[in-house]
CSV table of C-alpha atoms and ligand atoms in Angstrom, one decimal:
chain,number,residue,atom,x,y,z
B,1,MET,CA,-0.1,-0.1,0.1
B,2,GLY,CA,0.6,3.4,-0.3
B,3,GLU,CA,3.1,5.9,1.5
B,4,ARG,CA,2.5,8.6,3.7
B,5,LYS,CA,-0.7,10.7,3.2
B,6,GLU,CA,-3.2,12.9,4.3
B,7,ILE,CA,-6.5,11.6,4.8
B,8,LYS,CA,-9.4,13.4,6.5
B,9,ILE,CA,-11.3,11.1,9.0
B,10,THR,CA,-14.5,11.6,10.8
B,11,THR,CA,-16.0,9.6,13.5
B,12,VAL,CA,-18.1,7.7,11.3
B,13,GLU,CA,-14.7,6.0,11.0
B,14,ALA,CA,-15.4,4.0,13.9
B,15,LYS,CA,-18.4,2.7,12.3
B,16,ARG,CA,-16.7,1.4,9.2
B,17,GLN,CA,-14.2,-0.1,11.2
B,18,MET,CA,-16.9,-2.0,12.8
B,19,ASP,CA,-18.2,-3.2,9.5
B,20,ILE,CA,-15.1,-4.4,8.8
B,21,ILE,CA,-14.7,-6.3,11.8
B,22,ALA,CA,-18.0,-8.0,11.3
B,23,GLN,CA,-16.6,-9.0,7.7
B,24,LEU,CA,-13.2,-10.3,9.1
B,25,SER,CA,-15.1,-12.1,11.6
B,26,GLN,CA,-16.9,-14.3,9.2
B,27,HIS,CA,-13.9,-15.5,7.9
B,28,ILE,CA,-11.7,-15.9,11.1
B,29,LYS,CA,-14.4,-17.1,13.6
B,30,ASP,CA,-14.0,-20.9,13.2
B,31,LYS,CA,-10.4,-21.2,12.4
B,32,ASN,CA,-8.8,-20.8,16.1
B,33,LEU,CA,-6.3,-18.3,15.0
B,34,LYS,CA,-4.1,-16.9,17.8
B,35,PHE,CA,-2.7,-13.4,18.4
B,36,CYS,CA,0.2,-12.6,20.7
B,37,ILE,CA,1.0,-8.8,21.5
B,38,SER,CA,3.9,-7.2,23.3
B,39,THR,CA,4.0,-3.7,24.8
B,40,PHE,CA,7.0,-1.5,25.1
B,41,GLY,CA,6.9,1.8,26.6
B,42,CYS,CA,4.3,3.7,28.9
B,43,GLN,CA,0.7,3.7,29.7
B,44,MET,CA,-0.2,5.3,26.5
B,45,ASN,CA,1.0,2.4,24.7
B,46,ALA,CA,-0.4,-0.1,27.4
B,47,HIS,CA,-4.0,1.4,26.6
B,48,ASP,CA,-3.4,1.6,23.1
B,49,SER,CA,-2.6,-2.1,23.2
B,50,GLU,CA,-6.0,-2.6,25.0
B,51,LYS,CA,-7.7,-1.2,22.0
B,52,ILE,CA,-5.9,-3.3,19.8
B,53,GLN,CA,-6.7,-6.5,21.7
B,54,GLY,CA,-10.3,-5.3,21.8
B,55,MET,CA,-10.4,-5.0,18.0
B,56,LEU,CA,-8.6,-8.4,17.6
B,57,LYS,CA,-10.7,-10.2,20.0
B,58,GLN,CA,-13.9,-9.1,18.3
B,59,ILE,CA,-12.6,-10.0,14.8
B,60,GLY,CA,-12.4,-13.4,16.6
B,61,TYR,CA,-8.7,-13.8,17.4
B,62,ILE,CA,-7.8,-15.7,20.5
B,63,GLU,CA,-4.9,-14.2,22.7
B,64,THR,CA,-2.1,-16.2,23.6
B,65,ASP,CA,0.9,-15.1,25.7
B,66,LYS,CA,3.4,-17.5,23.9
B,67,GLU,CA,4.7,-15.8,20.3
B,68,ALA,CA,5.6,-19.6,19.1
B,69,GLU,CA,1.7,-20.4,19.0
B,70,ALA,CA,0.6,-17.4,17.6
B,71,ASP,CA,-0.8,-16.6,13.9
B,72,LEU,CA,-0.2,-13.1,13.9
B,73,ILE,CA,2.5,-11.2,16.4
B,74,LEU,CA,2.2,-7.6,17.1
B,75,TYR,CA,4.8,-5.2,18.5
B,76,ASN,CA,3.6,-2.0,19.9
B,77,THR,CA,7.0,0.0,20.0
B,78,CYS,CA,8.3,2.9,22.1
B,79,CYS,CA,11.5,4.8,21.1
B,80,VAL,CA,11.8,7.1,24.4
B,81,ARG,CA,15.2,5.9,24.8
B,82,GLU,CA,17.6,3.8,22.8
B,83,ASN,CA,17.5,0.5,24.6
B,84,ALA,CA,13.8,0.3,23.7
B,85,GLU,CA,14.5,0.2,20.1
B,86,LYS,CA,17.5,-2.1,20.2
B,87,LYS,CA,15.3,-4.5,22.0
B,88,ILE,CA,12.5,-4.4,19.0
B,89,PHE,CA,15.4,-4.8,16.3
B,90,GLY,CA,16.5,-7.8,18.3
B,91,LYS,CA,13.4,-9.5,18.5
B,92,LEU,CA,12.5,-8.6,14.9
B,93,GLY,CA,15.6,-11.0,13.8
B,94,TYR,CA,14.2,-13.8,15.8
B,95,LEU,CA,10.8,-13.6,14.1
B,96,LYS,CA,12.3,-13.9,10.8
B,97,LEU,CA,13.3,-17.6,11.8
B,98,LEU,CA,9.8,-18.2,13.3
B,99,LYS,CA,8.3,-16.9,10.3
B,100,ARG,CA,10.7,-19.4,8.2
B,101,LYS,CA,9.0,-22.4,9.8
B,102,LYS,CA,5.7,-20.8,9.7
B,103,PRO,CA,4.9,-19.2,6.3
B,104,ASP,CA,1.8,-17.8,7.5
B,105,LEU,CA,2.3,-16.1,10.5
B,106,LEU,CA,1.7,-12.5,10.3
B,107,ILE,CA,4.3,-9.8,12.0
B,108,ALA,CA,2.4,-6.5,12.8
B,109,LEU,CA,4.2,-3.3,13.9
B,110,CYS,CA,2.9,-0.2,15.4
B,111,GLY,CA,3.5,2.2,18.0
B,112,CYS,CA,5.8,5.5,18.6
B,113,MET,CA,9.1,4.0,17.0
B,114,MET,CA,7.0,3.7,13.8
B,115,GLN,CA,6.4,7.4,13.5
B,116,GLN,CA,10.3,7.9,12.9
B,117,ASP,CA,11.5,8.2,9.1
B,118,VAL,CA,14.7,6.4,9.9
B,119,VAL,CA,13.3,3.4,11.5
B,120,LEU,CA,10.6,3.2,8.7
B,121,GLU,CA,13.4,3.5,6.2
B,122,ASN,CA,15.3,0.5,7.8
B,123,LEU,CA,12.6,-1.5,8.3
B,124,LYS,CA,11.3,-1.6,4.5
B,125,LYS,CA,14.9,-2.0,3.3
B,126,ASN,CA,16.2,-5.0,6.1
B,127,TYR,CA,12.9,-6.4,7.8
B,128,ARG,CA,11.0,-7.6,4.7
B,129,HIS,CA,9.3,-10.2,6.8
B,130,VAL,CA,7.0,-7.6,8.6
B,131,ASP,CA,3.6,-7.5,7.2
B,132,ILE,CA,1.7,-4.5,8.5
B,133,ILE,CA,3.0,-1.3,10.1
B,134,PHE,CA,0.8,1.4,11.3
B,135,GLY,CA,1.7,4.5,13.7
B,136,THR,CA,0.3,6.2,16.8
B,137,TYR,CA,-2.4,8.1,15.0
B,138,ASN,CA,-4.3,5.4,12.9
B,139,LEU,CA,-4.4,2.7,15.4
B,140,TYR,CA,-7.9,2.4,15.0
B,141,LYS,CA,-7.8,1.2,11.5
B,142,LEU,CA,-5.8,-1.9,12.3
B,143,PRO,CA,-9.5,-4.0,10.8
B,144,GLU,CA,-8.6,-2.5,7.6
B,145,LEU,CA,-5.1,-2.9,7.3
B,146,LEU,CA,-5.6,-6.5,8.2
B,147,GLN,CA,-8.2,-6.9,5.6
B,148,THR,CA,-6.1,-5.3,2.9
B,149,ARG,CA,-3.3,-7.5,4.2
B,150,PHE,CA,-5.6,-10.9,3.7
B,151,GLU,CA,-6.7,-9.4,0.1
B,152,THR,CA,-3.3,-8.5,-1.4
B,153,GLY,CA,-1.3,-10.7,0.1
B,154,LYS,CA,1.5,-7.8,0.1
B,155,ALA,CA,2.9,-5.8,3.2
B,156,VAL,CA,0.8,-3.0,4.4
B,157,ILE,CA,2.7,0.1,5.5
B,158,ASP,CA,0.3,3.2,6.7
B,159,ILE,CA,1.9,5.8,8.7
B,160,TRP,CA,0.3,9.3,9.1
B,161,ASP,CA,2.4,12.4,9.6
B,162,SER,CA,-0.2,14.1,11.8
B,163,HIS,CA,-3.2,13.3,13.6
B,164,GLN,CA,-6.8,13.5,12.6
B,165,ASP,CA,-10.0,13.6,14.9
B,166,ILE,CA,-10.4,11.2,17.6
B,167,VAL,CA,-12.0,8.2,17.0
B,168,GLU,CA,-14.4,7.3,19.7
B,169,ASP,CA,-16.5,4.0,20.4
B,170,LEU,CA,-13.9,1.1,19.2
B,171,PRO,CA,-14.0,-1.8,21.4
B,172,SER,CA,-11.4,-2.1,24.0
B,173,GLU,CA,-9.9,-4.9,26.4
B,174,ARG,CA,-9.0,-4.4,29.8
B,175,LYS,CA,-6.4,-6.5,32.1
B,176,TYR,CA,-8.4,-6.1,35.2
B,177,PRO,CA,-12.2,-6.0,35.4
B,178,PHE,CA,-12.6,-3.3,38.1
B,179,LYS,CA,-10.0,-0.9,36.8
B,180,SER,CA,-9.1,0.8,33.6
B,181,CYS,CA,-7.2,3.8,31.8
B,182,VAL,CA,-9.1,6.5,30.2
B,183,ASN,CA,-7.4,8.7,27.8
B,184,ILE,CA,-8.2,12.5,28.5
B,185,MET,CA,-5.6,13.9,25.8
B,186,PHE,CA,-3.3,12.7,23.5
B,187,GLY,CA,0.3,14.4,22.4
B,188,CYS,CA,2.4,16.8,23.6
B,189,ASN,CA,3.2,20.3,23.2
B,190,ASN,CA,6.1,20.7,25.7
B,191,PHE,CA,9.2,19.9,23.7
B,192,CYS,CA,11.4,19.0,26.3
B,193,THR,CA,14.9,19.2,24.5
B,194,TYR,CA,15.8,15.6,25.2
B,195,CYS,CA,12.3,14.2,24.2
B,196,ILE,CA,11.1,12.5,21.2
B,197,VAL,CA,7.3,12.1,22.2
B,198,PRO,CA,5.9,15.3,20.8
B,199,TYR,CA,7.5,14.1,17.4
B,200,VAL,CA,5.8,10.8,17.5
B,201,ARG,CA,2.8,11.4,19.3
B,202,GLY,CA,1.9,14.7,17.9
B,203,ARG,CA,0.4,18.1,19.4
B,204,GLU,CA,-1.7,18.0,22.0
B,205,ARG,CA,-5.4,17.6,21.7
B,206,SER,CA,-8.1,16.9,24.5
B,207,ARG,CA,-11.0,14.5,24.2
B,208,LYS,CA,-14.5,16.1,24.8
B,209,LYS,CA,-15.3,16.3,28.8
B,210,GLU,CA,-18.9,14.4,27.7
B,211,ASP,CA,-16.9,11.6,25.8
B,212,ILE,CA,-14.6,11.2,29.0
B,213,LEU,CA,-17.5,11.2,31.2
B,214,ASN,CA,-19.6,8.9,29.2
B,215,GLU,CA,-16.8,6.3,29.0
B,216,ILE,CA,-16.2,6.5,32.7
B,217,ARG,CA,-19.8,6.2,33.4
B,218,THR,CA,-19.9,2.9,31.1
B,219,LEU,CA,-16.8,1.4,32.8
B,220,VAL,CA,-18.3,2.1,36.2
B,221,ALA,CA,-21.5,0.3,35.3
B,222,ASP,CA,-19.2,-2.8,34.1
B,223,GLY,CA,-17.8,-3.0,37.4
B,224,VAL,CA,-14.7,-0.6,37.2
B,225,LYS,CA,-13.6,1.0,40.5
B,226,GLU,CA,-10.4,2.5,40.0
B,227,ILE,CA,-9.9,4.6,36.7
B,228,MET,CA,-6.5,5.9,35.6
B,229,LEU,CA,-6.7,9.2,33.7
B,230,LEU,CA,-4.1,9.3,30.8
B,231,GLY,CA,-2.2,12.2,29.1
B,232,GLN,CA,1.5,13.2,28.7
B,233,ASN,CA,0.7,16.6,30.6
B,234,VAL,CA,-2.8,16.2,32.2
B,235,ASN,CA,-2.5,19.4,33.9
B,236,SER,CA,-3.0,21.3,30.7
B,237,TYR,CA,-6.1,19.5,29.8
B,238,GLY,CA,-8.9,21.4,28.1
B,239,LYS,CA,-7.0,24.3,27.0
B,240,ASN,CA,-7.6,23.3,23.2
B,241,LEU,CA,-11.3,22.5,23.4
B,242,GLU,CA,-14.1,24.4,22.0
B,243,GLU,CA,-15.4,25.2,25.5
B,244,PRO,CA,-12.2,25.5,27.2
B,245,MET,CA,-12.2,23.8,31.0
B,246,THR,CA,-9.3,23.2,33.4
B,247,PHE,CA,-8.0,19.5,34.3
B,248,ALA,CA,-9.2,20.5,37.9
B,249,GLN,CA,-12.8,21.3,36.8
B,250,LEU,CA,-12.7,17.8,35.1
B,251,LEU,CA,-11.3,16.1,37.9
B,252,ARG,CA,-14.3,17.5,40.1
B,253,GLU,CA,-17.0,16.0,37.6
B,254,VAL,CA,-15.1,12.5,37.4
B,255,ASN,CA,-15.2,12.8,41.2
B,256,ALA,CA,-18.8,13.0,41.1
B,257,ILE,CA,-19.5,9.8,39.3
B,258,GLU,CA,-21.5,7.3,41.5
B,259,GLY,CA,-20.0,4.0,42.1
B,260,LEU,CA,-16.4,5.0,41.0
B,261,GLU,CA,-14.3,4.5,44.1
B,262,ARG,CA,-10.8,5.6,43.1
B,263,ILE,CA,-9.1,8.5,40.5
B,264,ARG,CA,-5.9,8.4,39.7
B,265,PHE,CA,-3.9,10.4,36.8
B,266,MET,CA,-0.7,11.0,34.8
B,267,THR,CA,1.0,12.8,33.7
B,268,SER,CA,1.6,16.1,35.8
B,269,HIS,CA,4.1,18.4,34.2
B,270,PRO,CA,5.1,20.9,37.4
B,271,LYS,CA,4.8,24.0,35.1
B,272,ASP,CA,1.0,23.5,34.9
B,273,LEU,CA,0.3,22.0,38.4
B,274,SER,CA,-1.9,25.1,39.4
B,275,ASP,CA,-3.4,25.8,43.0
B,276,GLU,CA,-7.2,25.4,41.7
B,277,LEU,CA,-5.8,21.8,40.9
B,278,ILE,CA,-4.1,21.3,44.2
B,279,THR,CA,-7.3,22.2,46.3
B,280,ALA,CA,-9.5,20.1,44.0
B,281,MET,CA,-6.9,17.1,44.6
B,282,ALA,CA,-7.3,17.5,48.3
B,283,GLU,CA,-11.2,18.1,48.2
B,284,CYS,CA,-12.3,15.2,45.9
B,285,GLU,CA,-12.1,12.1,48.1
B,286,LYS,CA,-11.7,9.5,45.4
B,287,VAL,CA,-8.8,11.2,44.1
B,288,CYS,CA,-5.9,8.8,45.3
B,289,ASN,CA,-3.2,9.7,47.7
B,290,SER,CA,-0.5,10.1,45.4
B,291,LEU,CA,1.1,12.3,42.7
B,292,HIS,CA,3.5,11.4,40.0
B,293,LEU,CA,5.4,14.6,39.7
B,294,PRO,CA,8.5,14.2,37.2
B,295,PHE,CA,11.3,16.6,38.0
B,296,GLN,CA,14.1,15.4,35.6
B,297,ALA,CA,16.9,17.3,36.9
B,298,GLY,CA,17.7,19.2,40.1
B,299,SER,CA,19.8,22.2,38.6
B,300,SER,CA,18.0,25.2,37.4
B,301,GLU,CA,20.4,25.9,34.7
B,302,VAL,CA,20.0,22.1,33.5
B,303,LEU,CA,16.2,22.4,33.8
B,304,ARG,CA,16.2,25.4,31.5
B,305,ARG,CA,18.3,23.7,28.7
B,306,MET,CA,15.9,21.0,28.9
B,307,ASN,CA,12.9,23.5,28.4
B,308,ARG,CA,11.1,22.7,31.6
B,309,HIS,CA,10.1,26.0,32.5
B,310,TYR,CA,10.5,26.0,36.0
B,311,THR,CA,13.4,25.8,38.5
B,312,LYS,CA,14.6,23.8,41.4
B,313,GLU,CA,13.3,26.6,43.7
B,314,SER,CA,9.9,26.7,42.1
B,315,TYR,CA,9.7,23.0,42.1
B,316,LEU,CA,10.5,22.6,45.8
B,317,GLU,CA,7.7,25.4,46.2
B,318,LEU,CA,5.2,23.3,44.3
B,319,VAL,CA,6.0,20.4,46.5
B,320,ARG,CA,5.6,22.1,50.1
B,321,LYS,CA,2.1,23.6,48.8
B,322,VAL,CA,1.0,19.9,47.8
B,323,LYS,CA,2.2,18.6,50.8
B,324,GLU,CA,0.5,21.1,52.9
B,325,ALA,CA,-3.0,20.5,51.5
B,326,MET,CA,-2.0,16.6,51.7
B,327,PRO,CA,0.2,16.1,54.2
B,328,ASN,CA,0.6,12.1,53.9
B,329,ILE,CA,0.6,12.1,50.0
B,330,ALA,CA,3.3,9.5,48.2
B,331,LEU,CA,5.2,11.5,45.7
B,332,THR,CA,6.8,9.6,42.8
B,333,THR,CA,9.0,11.3,40.0
B,334,ASP,CA,11.0,10.9,37.0
B,335,ILE,CA,14.7,11.7,36.9
B,336,ILE,CA,17.2,12.0,34.1
B,337,VAL,CA,20.9,11.6,34.7
B,338,GLY,CA,23.7,12.9,32.2
B,339,PHE,CA,21.8,15.4,30.4
B,340,PRO,CA,24.3,17.4,28.1
B,341,GLY,CA,26.5,19.8,30.0
B,342,GLU,CA,25.5,18.1,33.4
B,343,THR,CA,28.3,19.0,35.8
B,344,ASP,CA,29.1,17.2,39.2
B,345,GLU,CA,27.5,20.6,40.8
B,346,ASP,CA,24.3,19.5,38.7
B,347,PHE,CA,24.0,16.6,39.4
B,348,GLU,CA,24.5,17.2,43.2
B,349,GLU,CA,21.2,19.3,42.9
B,350,THR,CA,19.5,16.5,41.7
B,351,MET,CA,20.5,14.4,44.7
B,352,ASP,CA,19.4,17.2,46.9
B,353,VAL,CA,16.1,17.4,45.5
B,354,VAL,CA,15.7,13.6,46.2
B,355,ARG,CA,16.6,14.3,49.8
B,356,GLN,CA,14.5,17.3,50.3
B,357,VAL,CA,11.4,16.0,48.8
B,358,GLY,CA,11.4,12.1,50.0
B,359,PHE,CA,9.8,10.4,47.1
B,360,SER,CA,7.9,7.4,47.9
B,361,SER,CA,9.5,5.9,44.5
B,362,ALA,CA,11.3,7.4,41.4
B,363,PHE,CA,11.8,6.2,38.0
B,364,THR,CA,15.7,7.0,37.2
B,365,PHE,CA,16.9,7.1,33.7
B,366,ILE,CA,20.1,7.6,32.0
B,367,TYR,CA,20.1,10.2,29.4
B,368,SER,CA,19.3,8.7,26.2
B,369,LYS,CA,20.6,10.8,22.8
B,370,ARG,CA,17.6,11.0,20.6
B,371,THR,CA,18.2,12.0,16.8
B,372,GLY,CA,16.0,14.8,16.0
B,373,THR,CA,15.6,16.3,19.3
B,374,PRO,CA,17.7,19.7,20.4
B,375,ALA,CA,19.7,17.9,22.8
B,376,ALA,CA,21.1,15.6,20.4
B,377,THR,CA,23.3,18.1,19.2
B,378,MET,CA,24.0,20.0,22.3
B,379,GLU,CA,27.9,20.3,23.3
B,380,ASP,CA,29.3,18.6,26.3
B,381,GLN,CA,27.6,15.2,26.0
B,382,VAL,CA,28.6,13.5,29.4
B,383,PRO,CA,30.9,10.8,29.4
B,384,GLU,CA,29.4,7.3,30.0
B,385,ASP,CA,31.4,6.1,32.6
B,386,VAL,CA,30.7,9.5,34.6
B,387,THR,CA,27.1,9.1,34.3
B,388,LYS,CA,26.8,5.5,35.3
B,389,GLU,CA,28.8,6.5,38.3
B,390,ARG,CA,26.3,9.4,39.3
B,391,PHE,CA,23.3,6.9,38.5
B,392,ASN,CA,24.5,4.3,40.6
B,393,ARG,CA,24.6,6.8,43.6
B,394,LEU,CA,21.5,8.3,42.7
B,395,LEU,CA,19.7,4.8,42.5
B,396,ASP,CA,21.2,4.0,46.3
B,397,LEU,CA,19.8,7.2,47.4
B,398,VAL,CA,16.7,6.4,45.9
B,399,ASN,CA,16.6,2.9,47.0
B,400,SER,CA,17.0,3.8,50.6
B,401,MET,CA,14.4,6.4,50.8
B,402,GLN,CA,12.0,4.0,49.3
B,403,ALA,CA,12.8,1.8,52.2
B,404,ASP,CA,12.4,4.5,54.9
B,405,TYR,CA,9.1,5.4,53.1
B,406,MET,CA,7.6,1.7,53.3
B,407,HIS,CA,9.0,1.2,56.9
B,408,THR,CA,6.5,4.1,57.9
B,409,PHE,CA,3.4,1.8,57.1
B,410,LEU,CA,4.5,-0.9,59.6
B,411,GLU,CA,1.5,-1.7,62.1
B,412,GLN,CA,-0.3,1.1,60.0
B,413,GLU,CA,-4.1,0.1,58.6
B,414,VAL,CA,-4.2,0.9,55.0
B,415,SER,CA,-7.1,0.6,52.2
B,416,VAL,CA,-6.3,-1.8,49.5
B,417,LEU,CA,-8.1,-2.6,46.4
B,418,PHE,CA,-7.3,-6.2,45.8
B,419,GLU,CA,-6.3,-7.2,42.2
B,420,GLU,CA,-5.0,-10.7,41.8
B,421,VAL,CA,-4.2,-13.9,43.3
B,422,ASN,CA,-0.4,-13.7,44.4
B,423,LYS,CA,1.9,-15.5,41.9
B,424,GLN,CA,4.1,-17.1,44.5
B,425,ASN,CA,1.4,-18.2,47.4
B,426,PRO,CA,-1.9,-18.6,45.9
B,427,GLU,CA,-3.3,-18.0,49.6
B,428,LEU,CA,-2.4,-14.5,49.5
B,429,LEU,CA,-4.1,-11.4,47.3
B,430,SER,CA,-2.1,-8.7,45.9
B,431,GLY,CA,-3.7,-5.4,45.7
B,432,ARG,CA,-2.7,-1.7,46.1
B,433,THR,CA,-3.3,0.9,48.5
B,434,SER,CA,-4.2,4.4,47.4
B,435,GLU,CA,-0.7,5.6,47.6
B,436,GLY,CA,-0.1,3.0,44.7
B,437,LEU,CA,2.0,0.7,47.1
B,438,LEU,CA,1.7,-3.1,46.2
B,439,VAL,CA,0.4,-5.2,49.5
B,440,HIS,CA,0.2,-8.7,50.0
B,441,ALA,CA,-2.5,-10.3,52.4
B,442,LYS,CA,-4.2,-13.6,53.1
B,443,ALA,CA,-7.8,-13.1,51.6
B,444,ASP,CA,-10.5,-15.1,50.0
B,445,HIS,CA,-10.6,-14.9,46.2
B,446,SER,CA,-13.7,-13.8,46.3
B,447,LEU,CA,-12.2,-10.5,47.3
B,448,ILE,CA,-10.6,-9.5,44.2
B,449,GLY,CA,-12.0,-6.4,42.7
B,450,GLN,CA,-13.0,-5.3,46.4
B,451,THR,CA,-11.6,-2.8,48.7
B,452,ARG,CA,-10.7,-3.8,52.2
B,453,ALA,CA,-8.7,-2.2,55.3
B,454,VAL,CA,-5.4,-4.1,56.1
B,455,LYS,CA,-3.0,-3.8,58.8
B,456,ILE,CA,0.7,-4.2,57.6
B,457,THR,CA,3.0,-6.5,59.6
B,458,GLU,CA,6.1,-6.6,57.2
B,459,ASN,CA,8.1,-4.1,55.0
B,460,LYS,CA,9.8,-5.8,51.8
B,461,THR,CA,10.9,-2.5,50.7
B,462,HIS,CA,9.3,-3.0,47.1
B,463,TYR,CA,5.9,-4.4,48.9
B,464,LEU,CA,4.3,-5.0,52.2
B,465,VAL,CA,2.6,-8.0,53.9
B,466,GLY,CA,-0.4,-7.3,55.8
B,467,THR,CA,-3.6,-8.7,57.5
B,468,CYS,CA,-7.4,-8.4,56.4
B,469,LEU,CA,-9.1,-6.6,59.3
U,501,SAH,N1,5.0,13.1,29.7
U,501,SAH,C1,5.6,12.5,30.6
U,501,SAH,C2,6.6,11.4,30.7
U,501,SAH,C3,7.2,11.4,29.3
U,501,SAH,S1,8.4,10.1,28.7
U,501,SAH,C4,6.3,13.7,31.6
U,501,SAH,O1,6.9,14.7,31.0
U,501,SAH,O2,6.6,13.4,32.6
U,501,SAH,C5,8.7,9.4,30.9
U,501,SAH,C6,10.1,9.7,31.2
U,501,SAH,O3,11.2,9.3,30.3
U,501,SAH,C7,10.2,11.3,31.2
U,501,SAH,O4,9.8,11.4,32.4
U,501,SAH,C8,11.8,11.0,31.4
U,501,SAH,O5,12.3,11.1,32.6
U,501,SAH,C9,12.3,10.1,30.8
U,501,SAH,N2,12.9,10.1,29.4
U,501,SAH,C10,12.3,11.0,28.2
U,501,SAH,N3,13.3,11.2,27.2
U,501,SAH,C11,14.3,10.8,27.6
U,501,SAH,C12,15.8,10.4,27.3
U,501,SAH,N4,16.0,11.1,26.0
U,501,SAH,N5,16.5,10.0,27.8
U,501,SAH,C13,16.3,9.5,29.0
U,501,SAH,N6,14.9,9.5,29.6
U,501,SAH,C14,14.0,10.0,29.0
U,502,SF4,FE1,8.3,14.3,26.8
U,502,SF4,FE2,8.6,16.8,27.9
U,502,SF4,FE3,6.3,16.0,26.7
U,502,SF4,FE4,6.9,14.6,28.8
U,502,SF4,S1,6.3,16.9,28.7
U,502,SF4,S2,6.3,13.9,26.8
U,502,SF4,S3,9.0,14.7,29.1
U,502,SF4,S4,8.0,16.7,25.7
U,503,F3S,FE1,7.6,5.4,24.5
U,503,F3S,FE2,5.7,6.4,23.3
U,503,F3S,FE3,5.3,6.3,25.7
U,503,F3S,S1,7.9,6.8,23.0
U,503,F3S,S2,7.1,6.4,26.4
U,503,F3S,S3,5.5,4.6,24.4
U,503,F3S,S4,4.7,7.8,24.3
């Protein structure tokens, strides 16, 4: 099929894909065909994969977690760091062997990595065993792409340069019956100088409030108790809507939905975390006692070169306000080590922020150069050995702070939403507290999907053990 193209889509598009799903299912339903999907990257991709699963199941495919027994293998890819990309190319080499043994096997690639020209060229030239390639803007078109592949027998490549309308109302799967992610916006306008996301996910666009609320109401009617509102920068939700509104206003409306128990959201950009939002978080009883607030680096000079639009001081002030409104809130963060030009002194500022804030946990990343971003061509790229040494020191600090934080829960009573049977010990159920902490406790399997009070008896650093009250 064709190269990049401009297509205007409307919301009737969803109906068209549903018709194709119905046609495909006529052919597929009795064939016992299986699909296997691997998802890389963030919650956005994880949620996109749920939509892919939803469509494939409706077509009649059966899901398997074993690639060797699948008739259709999909990789939903990430390119935020180089490692993620390397992993995909490694796996594609292995799939070539698999396909030699099983010529009918279909291989599909999608997600952020596909939105880069260099990757696409490489795939076309060197990975001709890939059957279907699509991107982040046209995921909903999978049924049609699959149909074209069946009809033509040729590789189908469909990548768009930018998004069109948001397509609503397609089937979606969810991993747990009682919790779900809900997109509230797509894309990002921030262009942090290290980050590739704005180039592969496009400009910021918010879903309409009514579409979001209706989706949540439908989910709640279907048994969902906890939702995660998703966006690259949820704090700027609603700015580009026909009738602009703030994220704080949205949060209050979501909070009012009867039957819903817990609300989480990510990610919050510090530059847009308003006082109005802090108040709304504190006042909305369903909003969980946690906040993911990436600070990336402690040095104000590094933050300036990262284009983050806040300083070390303003970040710490923001944390102070958040803690004042919600004294026991669990704060988590993302940190990058080794951004171009980062000096030892700059790095110490990062360590200082970690010590001052006392995060409940932190995701730490080694800076990865992404071609096409402004930081890739900045001078003074930090040598690998220096970055590694800093990274290890940061990790030690983060781990010890996390252990201290977890320790504070000993003998405390927490409320746990039980999610699943513990994989090691089937007598235990695993669940999460409002802070997002993992708790294992002896409980009847019928309590899965229910919230119970648990008294914490042991701290195992990465999880807690407790007894149901
Ligand atoms: N929109 C979110 C997160 C996007 S990506 C936010 O702004 O917080 C998730 C994390 O990956 C980022 O917070 C950042 O810490 C990390 N990251 C992004 N680009 C990176 C790069 N080039 N190298 C290393 N880490 C990176
Ligand atoms: Fe990337 Fe920055 Fe946008 Fe987050 S806010 S996705 S780090 S550009
Ligand atoms: Fe990766 Fe795309 Fe998310 S690049 S981190 S999967 S938005």
